[in-house]
mmCIF file of C-alpha atoms in Angstrom:
data_model
loop_
_atom_site.group_PDB
_atom_site.id
_atom_site.type_symbol
_atom_site.label_atom_id
_atom_site.label_comp_id
_atom_site.label_asym_id
_atom_site.label_seq_id
_atom_site.Cartn_x
_atom_site.Cartn_y
_atom_site.Cartn_z
ATOM 1 C CA UNK A 1 0.000 0.000 0.000
ATOM 2 C CA UNK A 2 2.850 2.395 0.788
ATOM 3 C CA UNK A 3 4.308 1.889 -2.701
ATOM 4 C CA UNK A 4 0.905 2.728 -4.171
ATOM 5 C CA UNK A 5 0.786 5.991 -2.183
ATOM 6 C CA UNK A 6 4.353 6.853 -3.219
ATOM 7 C CA UNK A 7 3.504 6.226 -6.880
ATOM 8 C CA UNK A 8 0.371 8.370 -6.685
ATOM 9 C CA UNK A 9 2.202 11.297 -5.099
ATOM 10 C CA UNK A 10 4.972 11.058 -7.709
ATOM 11 C CA UNK A 11 2.399 11.278 -10.520
ATOM 12 C CA UNK A 12 1.041 14.619 -9.266
ATOM 13 C CA UNK A 13 2.620 17.471 -11.202
ATOM 14 C CA UNK A 14 0.492 20.488 -10.234
ATOM 15 C CA UNK A 15 -2.527 21.182 -8.004
ATOM 16 C CA UNK A 16 -4.914 24.085 -7.491
ATOM 17 C CA UNK A 17 -7.575 24.066 -4.778
ATOM 18 C CA UNK A 18 -10.815 26.059 -4.887
ATOM 19 C CA UNK A 19 -12.934 26.287 -1.736
ATOM 20 C CA UNK A 20 -16.545 27.089 -2.576
ATOM 21 C CA UNK A 21 -18.932 27.006 0.362
ATOM 22 C CA UNK A 22 -19.427 23.423 1.527
ATOM 23 C CA UNK A 23 -17.487 22.063 -1.437
ATOM 24 C CA UNK A 24 -13.821 21.966 -2.294
ATOM 25 C CA UNK A 25 -12.569 21.429 -5.842
ATOM 26 C CA UNK A 26 -9.154 20.011 -6.638
ATOM 27 C CA UNK A 27 -7.690 20.608 -10.096
ATOM 28 C CA UNK A 28 -4.718 18.286 -10.537
ATOM 29 C CA UNK A 29 -2.297 17.665 -13.362
ATOM 30 C CA UNK A 30 -0.932 14.153 -13.196
ATOM 31 C CA UNK A 31 1.460 12.126 -15.316
ATOM 32 C CA UNK A 32 1.137 8.579 -16.581
ATOM 33 C CA UNK A 33 4.059 6.166 -16.426
ATOM 34 C CA UNK A 34 4.804 7.253 -20.004
ATOM 35 C CA UNK A 35 4.866 10.928 -18.892
ATOM 36 C CA UNK A 36 1.652 11.887 -20.704
ATOM 37 C CA UNK A 37 -0.189 14.527 -18.695
ATOM 38 C CA UNK A 38 -3.878 14.489 -17.850
ATOM 39 C CA UNK A 39 -6.170 16.487 -15.570
ATOM 40 C CA UNK A 40 -8.396 15.333 -12.764
ATOM 41 C CA UNK A 41 -11.117 17.533 -11.314
ATOM 42 C CA UNK A 42 -12.321 16.323 -7.930
ATOM 43 C CA UNK A 43 -15.295 17.682 -6.017
ATOM 44 C CA UNK A 44 -15.132 16.958 -2.292
ATOM 45 C CA UNK A 45 -18.098 17.639 -0.034
ATOM 46 C CA UNK A 46 -18.376 17.032 3.693
ATOM 47 C CA UNK A 47 -21.415 14.864 4.499
ATOM 48 C CA UNK A 48 -22.885 13.334 7.618
ATOM 49 C CA UNK A 49 -23.455 9.576 7.386
ATOM 50 C CA UNK A 50 -25.024 7.911 10.421
ATOM 51 C CA UNK A 51 -23.742 10.667 12.699
ATOM 52 C CA UNK A 52 -20.182 10.515 11.362
ATOM 53 C CA UNK A 53 -18.529 13.084 9.145
ATOM 54 C CA UNK A 54 -17.218 11.781 5.850
ATOM 55 C CA UNK A 55 -16.193 13.202 2.521
ATOM 56 C CA UNK A 56 -18.128 12.422 -0.619
ATOM 57 C CA UNK A 57 -15.937 12.714 -3.709
ATOM 58 C CA UNK A 58 -16.670 12.860 -7.417
ATOM 59 C CA UNK A 59 -13.883 12.809 -9.967
ATOM 60 C CA UNK A 60 -13.602 13.595 -13.674
ATOM 61 C CA UNK A 61 -10.574 12.563 -15.733
ATOM 62 C CA UNK A 62 -9.611 14.681 -18.745
ATOM 63 C CA UNK A 63 -7.090 13.316 -21.203
ATOM 64 C CA UNK A 64 -4.908 15.485 -23.437
ATOM 65 C CA UNK A 65 -6.822 14.625 -26.610
ATOM 66 C CA UNK A 66 -9.983 16.070 -25.010
ATOM 67 C CA UNK A 67 -8.545 19.293 -23.505
ATOM 68 C CA UNK A 68 -9.548 21.641 -26.338
ATOM 69 C CA UNK A 69 -13.097 20.327 -26.813
ATOM 70 C CA UNK A 70 -13.708 20.247 -23.059
ATOM 71 C CA UNK A 71 -12.417 23.769 -22.400
ATOM 72 C CA UNK A 72 -14.351 25.243 -25.357
ATOM 73 C CA UNK A 73 -17.575 23.574 -24.249
ATOM 74 C CA UNK A 74 -17.091 24.462 -20.576
ATOM 75 C CA UNK A 75 -16.538 28.110 -21.475
ATOM 76 C CA UNK A 76 -19.614 28.112 -23.743
ATOM 77 C CA UNK A 77 -21.799 26.565 -21.036
ATOM 78 C CA UNK A 78 -20.466 28.903 -18.333
ATOM 79 C CA UNK A 79 -21.141 31.923 -20.554
ATOM 80 C CA UNK A 80 -24.692 30.702 -21.221
ATOM 81 C CA UNK A 81 -25.294 30.125 -17.493
ATOM 82 C CA UNK A 82 -24.043 33.650 -16.720
ATOM 83 C CA UNK A 83 -26.305 35.038 -19.440
ATOM 84 C CA UNK A 84 -29.328 33.170 -18.059
ATOM 85 C CA UNK A 85 -28.510 34.217 -14.485
ATOM 86 C CA UNK A 86 -28.300 37.843 -15.566
ATOM 87 C CA UNK A 87 -31.761 37.582 -17.129
ATOM 88 C CA UNK A 88 -30.440 38.576 -20.545
ATOM 89 C CA UNK A 89 -31.988 35.599 -22.319
ATOM 90 C CA UNK A 90 -35.270 36.423 -24.018
ATOM 91 C CA UNK A 91 -36.137 32.726 -24.307
ATOM 92 C CA UNK A 92 -35.948 30.919 -20.952
ATOM 93 C CA UNK A 93 -36.343 27.456 -22.483
ATOM 94 C CA UNK A 94 -33.268 25.252 -22.647
ATOM 95 C CA UNK A 95 -31.885 24.189 -25.969
ATOM 96 C CA UNK A 96 -29.186 21.783 -26.988
ATOM 97 C CA UNK A 97 -27.889 20.522 -30.289
ATOM 98 C CA UNK A 98 -26.929 17.206 -28.673
ATOM 99 C CA UNK A 99 -29.247 14.248 -29.156
ATOM 100 C CA UNK A 100 -29.039 11.128 -27.027
ATOM 101 C CA UNK A 101 -28.825 9.044 -30.177
ATOM 102 C CA UNK A 102 -25.518 10.811 -30.930
ATOM 103 C CA UNK A 103 -23.937 9.828 -27.623
#
C-alpha cells in the first residue's frame, strides 16, 4: 500500500484548490508512467453519514486529446449560465444541439 501511495504522489505534477462554500474542488495535473499529462477535477463535499462526518468525492478525468473540446464547451456553457442568471436571455427554455442518439 505504501508503494501505491508513493507512486500516486509522484504522478502529481500540479494542483490548485478552490474552496466554494461546503465544497472543495481540486484541479490536478498528473502524469502517466509514459509521462503523458492528464487532468483530474475532484469535487469533495463534507457529508454526515449515520452521525459521522465523511467526505463524498466525485472525480472527472480529462485526457490530453480532449482538452480543447472540453475547455471550449465548458466556457460556452459557463457563458450561457451567466447570461441566463443575468436575465439577458429572451427565451428561458433550454436548448441543446446534442441528441441522445448521438452519444
